[in-house]
Amino acid sequence: MKPSFAHLRRFLYVTACASALCASAMAQDPAAADLLAAQQAVERADRADADQYAPDTMALARQQLEQAQRAAGDRRERKQSPLLAQRAAADADLARAQSEEAVALAMLAQRKAEVERLQRQLATGEGH
């Protein structure tokens, strides 16, 4: 049996339709788009180990995301939800950046130590 691209075309069509429906739903509710963006930012920060390298900023991002989600569910506070979600996303992005910076600085320190060790070896003639 020969492989067919008909299944792939159908899958792409269904995916495109689902994306269009989600986009139109989010266009009707901009708070939902902000909440989704904040949730994704927190997940990216989590994958970058922000809990280890920027725990305070990460905790603040999670707290603001929870507040935004609660506000979205409360009719009286619904207007606050987008702002809280945007703050959560900004703090999560900051936590991710701080985490990535800490990792980069640790790698830099490790490389510098490696270079110094190699320079000492060259100066003393070790390793020959």
Short mmCIF file of the N, C-alpha and C atoms (twelve columns), coordinates in Angstrom:
data_MODEL
# 
_entry.id   MODEL 
# 
loop_
_atom_site.group_PDB 
_atom_site.id 
_atom_site.type_symbol 
_atom_site.label_atom_id 
_atom_site.label_alt_id 
_atom_site.label_comp_id 
_atom_site.label_asym_id 
_atom_site.label_seq_id 
_atom_site.Cartn_x 
_atom_site.Cartn_y 
_atom_site.Cartn_z 
_atom_site.pdbx_PDB_model_num 
ATOM 1   N N  . MET A 1   0.839   -1.172 0.000  1 
ATOM 2   C CA . MET A 1   0.000   0.000  0.000  1 
ATOM 3   C C  . MET A 1   0.889   1.241  0.000  1 
ATOM 4   N N  . LYS A 2   0.629   2.171  -0.910 1 
ATOM 5   C CA . LYS A 2   1.431   3.380  -1.026 1 
ATOM 6   C C  . LYS A 2   0.983   4.404  -0.002 1 
ATOM 7   N N  . PRO A 3   1.949   5.126  0.588  1 
ATOM 8   C CA . PRO A 3   1.559   6.186  1.523  1 
ATOM 9   C C  . PRO A 3   0.846   7.316  0.784  1 
ATOM 10  N N  . SER A 4   -0.128  7.877  1.453  1 
ATOM 11  C CA . SER A 4   -0.933  8.922  0.838  1 
ATOM 12  C C  . SER A 4   -0.837  10.205 1.655  1 
ATOM 13  N N  . PHE A 5   -0.815  11.313 0.941  1 
ATOM 14  C CA . PHE A 5   -0.787  12.597 1.614  1 
ATOM 15  C C  . PHE A 5   -2.199  13.116 1.892  1 
ATOM 16  N N  . ALA A 6   -3.196  12.357 1.509  1 
ATOM 17  C CA . ALA A 6   -4.581  12.776 1.732  1 
ATOM 18  C C  . ALA A 6   -4.859  12.926 3.230  1 
ATOM 19  N N  . HIS A 7   -4.312  12.009 4.026  1 
ATOM 20  C CA . HIS A 7   -4.520  12.083 5.473  1 
ATOM 21  C C  . HIS A 7   -3.848  13.325 6.047  1 
ATOM 22  N N  . LEU A 8   -2.672  13.654 5.541  1 
ATOM 23  C CA . LEU A 8   -1.961  14.830 6.008  1 
ATOM 24  C C  . LEU A 8   -2.741  16.104 5.658  1 
ATOM 25  N N  . ARG A 9   -3.267  16.167 4.448  1 
ATOM 26  C CA . ARG A 9   -4.060  17.329 4.042  1 
ATOM 27  C C  . ARG A 9   -5.283  17.495 4.934  1 
ATOM 28  N N  . ARG A 10  -5.943  16.401 5.225  1 
ATOM 29  C CA . ARG A 10  -7.130  16.440 6.080  1 
ATOM 30  C C  . ARG A 10  -6.756  16.921 7.485  1 
ATOM 31  N N  . PHE A 11  -5.639  16.408 7.998  1 
ATOM 32  C CA . PHE A 11  -5.170  16.815 9.323  1 
ATOM 33  C C  . PHE A 11  -4.859  18.310 9.341  1 
ATOM 34  N N  . LEU A 12  -4.174  18.801 8.319  1 
ATOM 35  C CA . LEU A 12  -3.848  20.221 8.238  1 
ATOM 36  C C  . LEU A 12  -5.109  21.073 8.137  1 
ATOM 37  N N  . TYR A 13  -6.084  20.609 7.397  1 
ATOM 38  C CA . TYR A 13  -7.345  21.340 7.255  1 
ATOM 39  C C  . TYR A 13  -8.059  21.432 8.604  1 
ATOM 40  N N  . VAL A 14  -8.126  20.318 9.313  1 
ATOM 41  C CA . VAL A 14  -8.784  20.297 10.619 1 
ATOM 42  C C  . VAL A 14  -8.035  21.194 11.595 1 
ATOM 43  N N  . THR A 15  -6.705  21.137 11.569 1 
ATOM 44  C CA . THR A 15  -5.903  21.982 12.448 1 
ATOM 45  C C  . THR A 15  -6.121  23.455 12.146 1 
ATOM 46  N N  . ALA A 16  -6.163  23.809 10.873 1 
ATOM 47  C CA . ALA A 16  -6.385  25.206 10.483 1 
ATOM 48  C C  . ALA A 16  -7.763  25.686 10.937 1 
ATOM 49  N N  . CYS A 17  -8.766  24.849 10.773 1 
ATOM 50  C CA . CYS A 17  -10.115 25.224 11.202 1 
ATOM 51  C C  . CYS A 17  -10.179 25.407 12.719 1 
ATOM 52  N N  . ALA A 18  -9.550  24.506 13.458 1 
ATOM 53  C CA . ALA A 18  -9.555  24.614 14.915 1 
ATOM 54  C C  . ALA A 18  -8.825  25.876 15.360 1 
ATOM 55  N N  . SER A 19  -7.727  26.192 14.709 1 
ATOM 56  C CA . SER A 19  -6.990  27.415 15.047 1 
ATOM 57  C C  . SER A 19  -7.830  28.646 14.767 1 
ATOM 58  N N  . ALA A 20  -8.528  28.641 13.656 1 
ATOM 59  C CA . ALA A 20  -9.378  29.785 13.316 1 
ATOM 60  C C  . ALA A 20  -10.495 29.959 14.338 1 
ATOM 61  N N  . LEU A 21  -11.081 28.853 14.781 1 
ATOM 62  C CA . LEU A 21  -12.142 28.936 15.783 1 
ATOM 63  C C  . LEU A 21  -11.606 29.462 17.112 1 
ATOM 64  N N  . CYS A 22  -10.433 28.996 17.512 1 
ATOM 65  C CA . CYS A 22  -9.826  29.472 18.761 1 
ATOM 66  C C  . CYS A 22  -9.487  30.951 18.660 1 
ATOM 67  N N  . ALA A 23  -8.964  31.357 17.512 1 
ATOM 68  C CA . ALA A 23  -8.602  32.769 17.330 1 
ATOM 69  C C  . ALA A 23  -9.836  33.657 17.398 1 
ATOM 70  N N  . SER A 24  -10.936 33.199 16.789 1 
ATOM 71  C CA . SER A 24  -12.151 34.020 16.831 1 
ATOM 72  C C  . SER A 24  -12.726 34.065 18.239 1 
ATOM 73  N N  . ALA A 25  -12.609 32.981 18.976 1 
ATOM 74  C CA . ALA A 25  -13.096 32.975 20.356 1 
ATOM 75  C C  . ALA A 25  -12.273 33.916 21.216 1 
ATOM 76  N N  . MET A 26  -10.964 33.938 20.991 1 
ATOM 77  C CA . MET A 26  -10.110 34.828 21.775 1 
ATOM 78  C C  . MET A 26  -10.312 36.281 21.367 1 
ATOM 79  N N  . ALA A 27  -10.646 36.507 20.114 1 
ATOM 80  C CA . ALA A 27  -10.899 37.884 19.673 1 
ATOM 81  C C  . ALA A 27  -12.138 38.435 20.360 1 
ATOM 82  N N  . GLN A 28  -13.101 37.571 20.643 1 
ATOM 83  C CA . GLN A 28  -14.311 38.002 21.339 1 
ATOM 84  C C  . GLN A 28  -14.036 38.236 22.820 1 
ATOM 85  N N  . ASP A 29  -13.063 37.540 23.378 1 
ATOM 86  C CA . ASP A 29  -12.723 37.679 24.791 1 
ATOM 87  C C  . ASP A 29  -11.229 37.941 24.922 1 
ATOM 88  N N  . PRO A 30  -10.813 39.202 24.865 1 
ATOM 89  C CA . PRO A 30  -9.390  39.502 24.936 1 
ATOM 90  C C  . PRO A 30  -8.763  39.085 26.264 1 
ATOM 91  N N  . ALA A 31  -9.546  39.022 27.318 1 
ATOM 92  C CA . ALA A 31  -9.018  38.575 28.607 1 
ATOM 93  C C  . ALA A 31  -8.528  37.138 28.512 1 
ATOM 94  N N  . ALA A 32  -9.223  36.325 27.730 1 
ATOM 95  C CA . ALA A 32  -8.808  34.929 27.563 1 
ATOM 96  C C  . ALA A 32  -7.450  34.860 26.881 1 
ATOM 97  N N  . ALA A 33  -7.209  35.726 25.917 1 
ATOM 98  C CA . ALA A 33  -5.914  35.752 25.232 1 
ATOM 99  C C  . ALA A 33  -4.813  36.177 26.199 1 
ATOM 100 N N  . ASP A 34  -5.092  37.169 27.035 1 
ATOM 101 C CA . ASP A 34  -4.104  37.615 28.026 1 
ATOM 102 C C  . ASP A 34  -3.819  36.519 29.044 1 
ATOM 103 N N  . LEU A 35  -4.864  35.825 29.472 1 
ATOM 104 C CA . LEU A 35  -4.672  34.727 30.421 1 
ATOM 105 C C  . LEU A 35  -3.842  33.611 29.810 1 
ATOM 106 N N  . LEU A 36  -4.125  33.283 28.556 1 
ATOM 107 C CA . LEU A 36  -3.364  32.239 27.879 1 
ATOM 108 C C  . LEU A 36  -1.903  32.651 27.731 1 
ATOM 109 N N  . ALA A 37  -1.655  33.898 27.352 1 
ATOM 110 C CA . ALA A 37  -0.279  34.390 27.204 1 
ATOM 111 C C  . ALA A 37  0.454   34.349 28.544 1 
ATOM 112 N N  . ALA A 38  -0.228  34.714 29.611 1 
ATOM 113 C CA . ALA A 38  0.389   34.679 30.938 1 
ATOM 114 C C  . ALA A 38  0.697   33.255 31.361 1 
ATOM 115 N N  . GLN A 39  -0.237  32.366 31.095 1 
ATOM 116 C CA . GLN A 39  -0.024  30.956 31.454 1 
ATOM 117 C C  . GLN A 39  1.162   30.383 30.686 1 
ATOM 118 N N  . GLN A 40  1.272   30.710 29.414 1 
ATOM 119 C CA . GLN A 40  2.392   30.233 28.602 1 
ATOM 120 C C  . GLN A 40  3.711   30.833 29.086 1 
ATOM 121 N N  . ALA A 41  3.697   32.106 29.486 1 
ATOM 122 C CA . ALA A 41  4.910   32.739 30.001 1 
ATOM 123 C C  . ALA A 41  5.366   32.067 31.290 1 
ATOM 124 N N  . VAL A 42  4.420   31.730 32.164 1 
ATOM 125 C CA . VAL A 42  4.764   31.039 33.411 1 
ATOM 126 C C  . VAL A 42  5.326   29.656 33.102 1 
ATOM 127 N N  . GLU A 43  4.756   28.966 32.131 1 
ATOM 128 C CA . GLU A 43  5.267   27.645 31.751 1 
ATOM 129 C C  . GLU A 43  6.684   27.741 31.180 1 
ATOM 130 N N  . ARG A 44  6.941   28.763 30.347 1 
ATOM 131 C CA . ARG A 44  8.297   28.951 29.795 1 
ATOM 132 C C  . ARG A 44  9.295   29.216 30.922 1 
ATOM 133 N N  . ALA A 45  8.904   30.040 31.874 1 
ATOM 134 C CA . ALA A 45  9.785   30.341 33.005 1 
ATOM 135 C C  . ALA A 45  10.025  29.087 33.836 1 
ATOM 136 N N  . ASP A 46  9.003   28.291 33.990 1 
ATOM 137 C CA . ASP A 46  9.129   27.035 34.738 1 
ATOM 138 C C  . ASP A 46  10.123  26.103 34.050 1 
ATOM 139 N N  . ARG A 47  10.030  26.015 32.724 1 
ATOM 140 C CA . ARG A 47  10.971  25.163 31.970 1 
ATOM 141 C C  . ARG A 47  12.405  25.690 32.046 1 
ATOM 142 N N  . ALA A 48  12.558  26.979 32.296 1 
ATOM 143 C CA . ALA A 48  13.889  27.590 32.403 1 
ATOM 144 C C  . ALA A 48  14.420  27.527 33.839 1 
ATOM 145 N N  . ASP A 49  13.766  26.762 34.694 1 
ATOM 146 C CA . ASP A 49  14.165  26.602 36.101 1 
ATOM 147 C C  . ASP A 49  14.140  27.916 36.876 1 
ATOM 148 N N  . ALA A 50  13.182  28.762 36.578 1 
ATOM 149 C CA . ALA A 50  13.078  30.046 37.264 1 
ATOM 150 C C  . ALA A 50  12.787  29.871 38.749 1 
ATOM 151 N N  . ASP A 51  12.183  28.769 39.139 1 
ATOM 152 C CA . ASP A 51  11.927  28.522 40.565 1 
ATOM 153 C C  . ASP A 51  13.239  28.440 41.331 1 
ATOM 154 N N  . GLN A 52  14.278  27.958 40.680 1 
ATOM 155 C CA . GLN A 52  15.576  27.817 41.332 1 
ATOM 156 C C  . GLN A 52  16.356  29.130 41.310 1 
ATOM 157 N N  . TYR A 53  16.344  29.826 40.181 1 
ATOM 158 C CA . TYR A 53  17.206  30.990 40.007 1 
ATOM 159 C C  . TYR A 53  16.517  32.329 40.274 1 
ATOM 160 N N  . ALA A 54  15.200  32.378 40.222 1 
ATOM 161 C CA . ALA A 54  14.446  33.614 40.483 1 
ATOM 162 C C  . ALA A 54  13.161  33.273 41.221 1 
ATOM 163 N N  . PRO A 55  13.279  32.673 42.404 1 
ATOM 164 C CA . PRO A 55  12.076  32.164 43.085 1 
ATOM 165 C C  . PRO A 55  11.066  33.248 43.468 1 
ATOM 166 N N  . ASP A 56  11.549  34.414 43.881 1 
ATOM 167 C CA . ASP A 56  10.614  35.470 44.297 1 
ATOM 168 C C  . ASP A 56  9.819   36.003 43.114 1 
ATOM 169 N N  . THR A 57  10.499  36.247 42.013 1 
ATOM 170 C CA . THR A 57  9.826   36.766 40.825 1 
ATOM 171 C C  . THR A 57  8.862   35.722 40.269 1 
ATOM 172 N N  . MET A 58  9.273   34.465 40.304 1 
ATOM 173 C CA . MET A 58  8.413   33.387 39.801 1 
ATOM 174 C C  . MET A 58  7.176   33.230 40.676 1 
ATOM 175 N N  . ALA A 59  7.352   33.338 41.976 1 
ATOM 176 C CA . ALA A 59  6.204   33.240 42.888 1 
ATOM 177 C C  . ALA A 59  5.230   34.391 42.642 1 
ATOM 178 N N  . LEU A 60  5.771   35.570 42.402 1 
ATOM 179 C CA . LEU A 60  4.915   36.725 42.117 1 
ATOM 180 C C  . LEU A 60  4.140   36.513 40.818 1 
ATOM 181 N N  . ALA A 61  4.797   35.981 39.800 1 
ATOM 182 C CA . ALA A 61  4.127   35.723 38.518 1 
ATOM 183 C C  . ALA A 61  2.989   34.720 38.703 1 
ATOM 184 N N  . ARG A 62  3.241   33.673 39.454 1 
ATOM 185 C CA . ARG A 62  2.196   32.668 39.695 1 
ATOM 186 C C  . ARG A 62  1.030   33.266 40.482 1 
ATOM 187 N N  . GLN A 63  1.362   34.075 41.472 1 
ATOM 188 C CA . GLN A 63  0.320   34.707 42.285 1 
ATOM 189 C C  . GLN A 63  -0.545  35.626 41.423 1 
ATOM 190 N N  . GLN A 64  0.079   36.410 40.555 1 
ATOM 191 C CA . GLN A 64  -0.677  37.318 39.707 1 
ATOM 192 C C  . GLN A 64  -1.505  36.548 38.680 1 
ATOM 193 N N  . LEU A 65  -0.981  35.437 38.191 1 
ATOM 194 C CA . LEU A 65  -1.757  34.610 37.266 1 
ATOM 195 C C  . LEU A 65  -2.998  34.060 37.956 1 
ATOM 196 N N  . GLU A 66  -2.841  33.582 39.174 1 
ATOM 197 C CA . GLU A 66  -3.997  33.084 39.929 1 
ATOM 198 C C  . GLU A 66  -5.025  34.192 40.162 1 
ATOM 199 N N  . GLN A 67  -4.543  35.393 40.497 1 
ATOM 200 C CA . GLN A 67  -5.456  36.521 40.702 1 
ATOM 201 C C  . GLN A 67  -6.191  36.858 39.405 1 
ATOM 202 N N  . ALA A 68  -5.472  36.818 38.290 1 
ATOM 203 C CA . ALA A 68  -6.092  37.113 36.993 1 
ATOM 204 C C  . ALA A 68  -7.154  36.076 36.658 1 
ATOM 205 N N  . GLN A 69  -6.868  34.814 36.959 1 
ATOM 206 C CA . GLN A 69  -7.842  33.752 36.679 1 
ATOM 207 C C  . GLN A 69  -9.077  33.905 37.562 1 
ATOM 208 N N  . ARG A 70  -8.856  34.256 38.837 1 
ATOM 209 C CA . ARG A 70  -10.006 34.479 39.732 1 
ATOM 210 C C  . ARG A 70  -10.818 35.687 39.262 1 
ATOM 211 N N  . ALA A 71  -10.132 36.745 38.870 1 
ATOM 212 C CA . ALA A 71  -10.822 37.953 38.420 1 
ATOM 213 C C  . ALA A 71  -11.631 37.677 37.159 1 
ATOM 214 N N  . ALA A 72  -11.099 36.834 36.278 1 
ATOM 215 C CA . ALA A 72  -11.822 36.505 35.042 1 
ATOM 216 C C  . ALA A 72  -13.122 35.778 35.347 1 
ATOM 217 N N  . GLY A 73  -13.137 35.036 36.440 1 
ATOM 218 C CA . GLY A 73  -14.342 34.305 36.814 1 
ATOM 219 C C  . GLY A 73  -15.329 35.104 37.640 1 
ATOM 220 N N  . ASP A 74  -14.921 36.269 38.097 1 
ATOM 221 C CA . ASP A 74  -15.775 37.114 38.927 1 
ATOM 222 C C  . ASP A 74  -16.288 38.287 38.085 1 
ATOM 223 N N  . ARG A 75  -17.596 38.385 37.970 1 
ATOM 224 C CA . ARG A 75  -18.200 39.404 37.108 1 
ATOM 225 C C  . ARG A 75  -17.796 40.821 37.511 1 
ATOM 226 N N  . ARG A 76  -17.652 41.066 38.814 1 
ATOM 227 C CA . ARG A 76  -17.316 42.410 39.278 1 
ATOM 228 C C  . ARG A 76  -15.852 42.771 39.027 1 
ATOM 229 N N  . GLU A 77  -14.993 41.790 38.961 1 
ATOM 230 C CA . GLU A 77  -13.551 42.053 38.816 1 
ATOM 231 C C  . GLU A 77  -13.018 41.694 37.435 1 
ATOM 232 N N  . ARG A 78  -13.893 41.342 36.523 1 
ATOM 233 C CA . ARG A 78  -13.467 40.871 35.204 1 
ATOM 234 C C  . ARG A 78  -12.582 41.873 34.469 1 
ATOM 235 N N  . LYS A 79  -12.828 43.166 34.676 1 
ATOM 236 C CA . LYS A 79  -12.041 44.196 33.995 1 
ATOM 237 C C  . LYS A 79  -10.589 44.207 34.456 1 
ATOM 238 N N  . GLN A 80  -10.326 43.719 35.662 1 
ATOM 239 C CA . GLN A 80  -8.968  43.669 36.198 1 
ATOM 240 C C  . GLN A 80  -8.152  42.517 35.619 1 
ATOM 241 N N  . SER A 81  -8.817  41.515 35.108 1 
ATOM 242 C CA . SER A 81  -8.151  40.296 34.654 1 
ATOM 243 C C  . SER A 81  -7.064  40.536 33.601 1 
ATOM 244 N N  . PRO A 82  -7.324  41.308 32.537 1 
ATOM 245 C CA . PRO A 82  -6.263  41.492 31.535 1 
ATOM 246 C C  . PRO A 82  -5.005  42.149 32.105 1 
ATOM 247 N N  . LEU A 83  -5.174  43.154 32.959 1 
ATOM 248 C CA . LEU A 83  -4.017  43.831 33.541 1 
ATOM 249 C C  . LEU A 83  -3.227  42.881 34.434 1 
ATOM 250 N N  . LEU A 84  -3.921  42.121 35.253 1 
ATOM 251 C CA . LEU A 84  -3.247  41.151 36.120 1 
ATOM 252 C C  . LEU A 84  -2.528  40.083 35.296 1 
ATOM 253 N N  . ALA A 85  -3.171  39.655 34.221 1 
ATOM 254 C CA . ALA A 85  -2.552  38.644 33.358 1 
ATOM 255 C C  . ALA A 85  -1.301  39.203 32.681 1 
ATOM 256 N N  . GLN A 86  -1.363  40.447 32.245 1 
ATOM 257 C CA . GLN A 86  -0.197  41.063 31.610 1 
ATOM 258 C C  . GLN A 86  0.951   41.222 32.604 1 
ATOM 259 N N  . ARG A 87  0.628   41.586 33.821 1 
ATOM 260 C CA . ARG A 87  1.659   41.680 34.869 1 
ATOM 261 C C  . ARG A 87  2.275   40.309 35.141 1 
ATOM 262 N N  . ALA A 88  1.425   39.293 35.194 1 
ATOM 263 C CA . ALA A 88  1.924   37.940 35.429 1 
ATOM 264 C C  . ALA A 88  2.865   37.517 34.300 1 
ATOM 265 N N  . ALA A 89  2.484   37.812 33.073 1 
ATOM 266 C CA . ALA A 89  3.327   37.457 31.928 1 
ATOM 267 C C  . ALA A 89  4.657   38.200 31.988 1 
ATOM 268 N N  . ALA A 90  4.610   39.477 32.338 1 
ATOM 269 C CA . ALA A 90  5.844   40.268 32.426 1 
ATOM 270 C C  . ALA A 90  6.760   39.728 33.525 1 
ATOM 271 N N  . ASP A 91  6.188   39.404 34.675 1 
ATOM 272 C CA . ASP A 91  7.005   38.865 35.765 1 
ATOM 273 C C  . ASP A 91  7.553   37.482 35.418 1 
ATOM 274 N N  . ALA A 92  6.764   36.678 34.735 1 
ATOM 275 C CA . ALA A 92  7.243   35.354 34.321 1 
ATOM 276 C C  . ALA A 92  8.374   35.497 33.314 1 
ATOM 277 N N  . ASP A 93  8.241   36.443 32.386 1 
ATOM 278 C CA . ASP A 93  9.321   36.676 31.419 1 
ATOM 279 C C  . ASP A 93  10.581  37.162 32.128 1 
ATOM 280 N N  . LEU A 94  10.408  38.032 33.122 1 
ATOM 281 C CA . LEU A 94  11.546  38.505 33.899 1 
ATOM 282 C C  . LEU A 94  12.215  37.348 34.645 1 
ATOM 283 N N  . ALA A 95  11.415  36.496 35.251 1 
ATOM 284 C CA . ALA A 95  11.962  35.339 35.975 1 
ATOM 285 C C  . ALA A 95  12.725  34.416 35.030 1 
ATOM 286 N N  . ARG A 96  12.177  34.211 33.838 1 
ATOM 287 C CA . ARG A 96  12.867  33.374 32.851 1 
ATOM 288 C C  . ARG A 96  14.194  34.004 32.451 1 
ATOM 289 N N  . ALA A 97  14.186  35.309 32.214 1 
ATOM 290 C CA . ALA A 97  15.416  36.008 31.839 1 
ATOM 291 C C  . ALA A 97  16.452  35.953 32.961 1 
ATOM 292 N N  . GLN A 98  16.008  36.123 34.196 1 
ATOM 293 C CA . GLN A 98  16.925  36.042 35.334 1 
ATOM 294 C C  . GLN A 98  17.513  34.643 35.454 1 
ATOM 295 N N  . SER A 99  16.685  33.641 35.213 1 
ATOM 296 C CA . SER A 99  17.155  32.263 35.273 1 
ATOM 297 C C  . SER A 99  18.174  31.986 34.174 1 
ATOM 298 N N  . GLU A 100 17.856  32.428 32.967 1 
ATOM 299 C CA . GLU A 100 18.784  32.220 31.856 1 
ATOM 300 C C  . GLU A 100 20.092  32.963 32.094 1 
ATOM 301 N N  . GLU A 101 20.017  34.158 32.696 1 
ATOM 302 C CA . GLU A 101 21.227  34.916 33.011 1 
ATOM 303 C C  . GLU A 101 22.072  34.165 34.037 1 
ATOM 304 N N  . ALA A 102 21.433  33.635 35.074 1 
ATOM 305 C CA . ALA A 102 22.162  32.906 36.112 1 
ATOM 306 C C  . ALA A 102 22.857  31.683 35.528 1 
ATOM 307 N N  . VAL A 103 22.175  30.974 34.644 1 
ATOM 308 C CA . VAL A 103 22.771  29.800 34.009 1 
ATOM 309 C C  . VAL A 103 23.955  30.225 33.138 1 
ATOM 310 N N  . ALA A 104 23.786  31.298 32.383 1 
ATOM 311 C CA . ALA A 104 24.862  31.783 31.516 1 
ATOM 312 C C  . ALA A 104 26.066  32.234 32.335 1 
ATOM 313 N N  . LEU A 105 25.824  32.924 33.449 1 
ATOM 314 C CA . LEU A 105 26.925  33.357 34.302 1 
ATOM 315 C C  . LEU A 105 27.661  32.177 34.927 1 
ATOM 316 N N  . ALA A 106 26.914  31.151 35.303 1 
ATOM 317 C CA . ALA A 106 27.549  29.952 35.855 1 
ATOM 318 C C  . ALA A 106 28.407  29.259 34.797 1 
ATOM 319 N N  . MET A 107 27.900  29.191 33.578 1 
ATOM 320 C CA . MET A 107 28.675  28.585 32.496 1 
ATOM 321 C C  . MET A 107 29.917  29.414 32.191 1 
ATOM 322 N N  . LEU A 108 29.781  30.738 32.230 1 
ATOM 323 C CA . LEU A 108 30.915  31.624 31.992 1 
ATOM 324 C C  . LEU A 108 31.990  31.414 33.054 1 
ATOM 325 N N  . ALA A 109 31.572  31.351 34.303 1 
ATOM 326 C CA . ALA A 109 32.527  31.125 35.392 1 
ATOM 327 C C  . ALA A 109 33.230  29.786 35.219 1 
ATOM 328 N N  . GLN A 110 32.494  28.782 34.797 1 
ATOM 329 C CA . GLN A 110 33.082  27.459 34.574 1 
ATOM 330 C C  . GLN A 110 34.105  27.515 33.443 1 
ATOM 331 N N  . ARG A 111 33.783  28.200 32.362 1 
ATOM 332 C CA . ARG A 111 34.708  28.313 31.219 1 
ATOM 333 C C  . ARG A 111 35.962  29.101 31.614 1 
ATOM 334 N N  . LYS A 112 35.777  30.179 32.406 1 
ATOM 335 C CA . LYS A 112 36.923  30.958 32.853 1 
ATOM 336 C C  . LYS A 112 37.858  30.107 33.709 1 
ATOM 337 N N  . ALA A 113 37.272  29.324 34.591 1 
ATOM 338 C CA . ALA A 113 38.080  28.441 35.434 1 
ATOM 339 C C  . ALA A 113 38.825  27.418 34.574 1 
ATOM 340 N N  . GLU A 114 38.157  26.933 33.545 1 
ATOM 341 C CA . GLU A 114 38.785  25.980 32.629 1 
ATOM 342 C C  . GLU A 114 39.965  26.618 31.900 1 
ATOM 343 N N  . VAL A 115 39.781  27.851 31.433 1 
ATOM 344 C CA . VAL A 115 40.847  28.569 30.734 1 
ATOM 345 C C  . VAL A 115 42.023  28.808 31.667 1 
ATOM 346 N N  . GLU A 116 41.742  29.225 32.896 1 
ATOM 347 C CA . GLU A 116 42.813  29.443 33.865 1 
ATOM 348 C C  . GLU A 116 43.584  28.164 34.143 1 
ATOM 349 N N  . ARG A 117 42.870  27.055 34.254 1 
ATOM 350 C CA . ARG A 117 43.527  25.765 34.503 1 
ATOM 351 C C  . ARG A 117 44.423  25.398 33.322 1 
ATOM 352 N N  . LEU A 118 43.925  25.605 32.116 1 
ATOM 353 C CA . LEU A 118 44.726  25.294 30.932 1 
ATOM 354 C C  . LEU A 118 45.933  26.215 30.818 1 
ATOM 355 N N  . GLN A 119 45.760  27.487 31.180 1 
ATOM 356 C CA . GLN A 119 46.894  28.412 31.152 1 
ATOM 357 C C  . GLN A 119 47.955  28.012 32.161 1 
ATOM 358 N N  . ARG A 120 47.542  27.565 33.345 1 
ATOM 359 C CA . ARG A 120 48.499  27.082 34.338 1 
ATOM 360 C C  . ARG A 120 49.242  25.855 33.839 1 
ATOM 361 N N  . GLN A 121 48.496  24.966 33.176 1 
ATOM 362 C CA . GLN A 121 49.143  23.760 32.633 1 
ATOM 363 C C  . GLN A 121 50.179  24.128 31.595 1 
ATOM 364 N N  . LEU A 122 49.852  25.088 30.719 1 
ATOM 365 C CA . LEU A 122 50.800  25.514 29.694 1 
ATOM 366 C C  . LEU A 122 52.030  26.183 30.327 1 
ATOM 367 N N  . ALA A 123 51.801  26.981 31.355 1 
ATOM 368 C CA . ALA A 123 52.900  27.703 32.001 1 
ATOM 369 C C  . ALA A 123 53.845  26.764 32.734 1 
ATOM 370 N N  . THR A 124 53.296  25.709 33.330 1 
ATOM 371 C CA . THR A 124 54.136  24.787 34.104 1 
ATOM 372 C C  . THR A 124 54.603  23.601 33.292 1 
ATOM 373 N N  . GLY A 125 54.059  23.439 32.104 1 
ATOM 374 C CA . GLY A 125 54.466  22.324 31.256 1 
ATOM 375 C C  . GLY A 125 53.826  20.997 31.645 1 
ATOM 376 N N  . GLU A 126 52.758  21.056 32.418 1 
ATOM 377 C CA . GLU A 126 52.061  19.819 32.804 1 
ATOM 378 C C  . GLU A 126 51.325  19.237 31.600 1 
ATOM 379 N N  . GLY A 127 51.038  17.978 31.680 1 
ATOM 380 C CA . GLY A 127 50.217  17.320 30.667 1 
ATOM 381 C C  . GLY A 127 51.016  16.844 29.462 1 
ATOM 382 N N  . HIS A 128 52.344  16.996 29.462 1 
ATOM 383 C CA . HIS A 128 53.153  16.525 28.330 1 
ATOM 384 C C  . HIS A 128 53.716  15.179 28.611 1 
# 
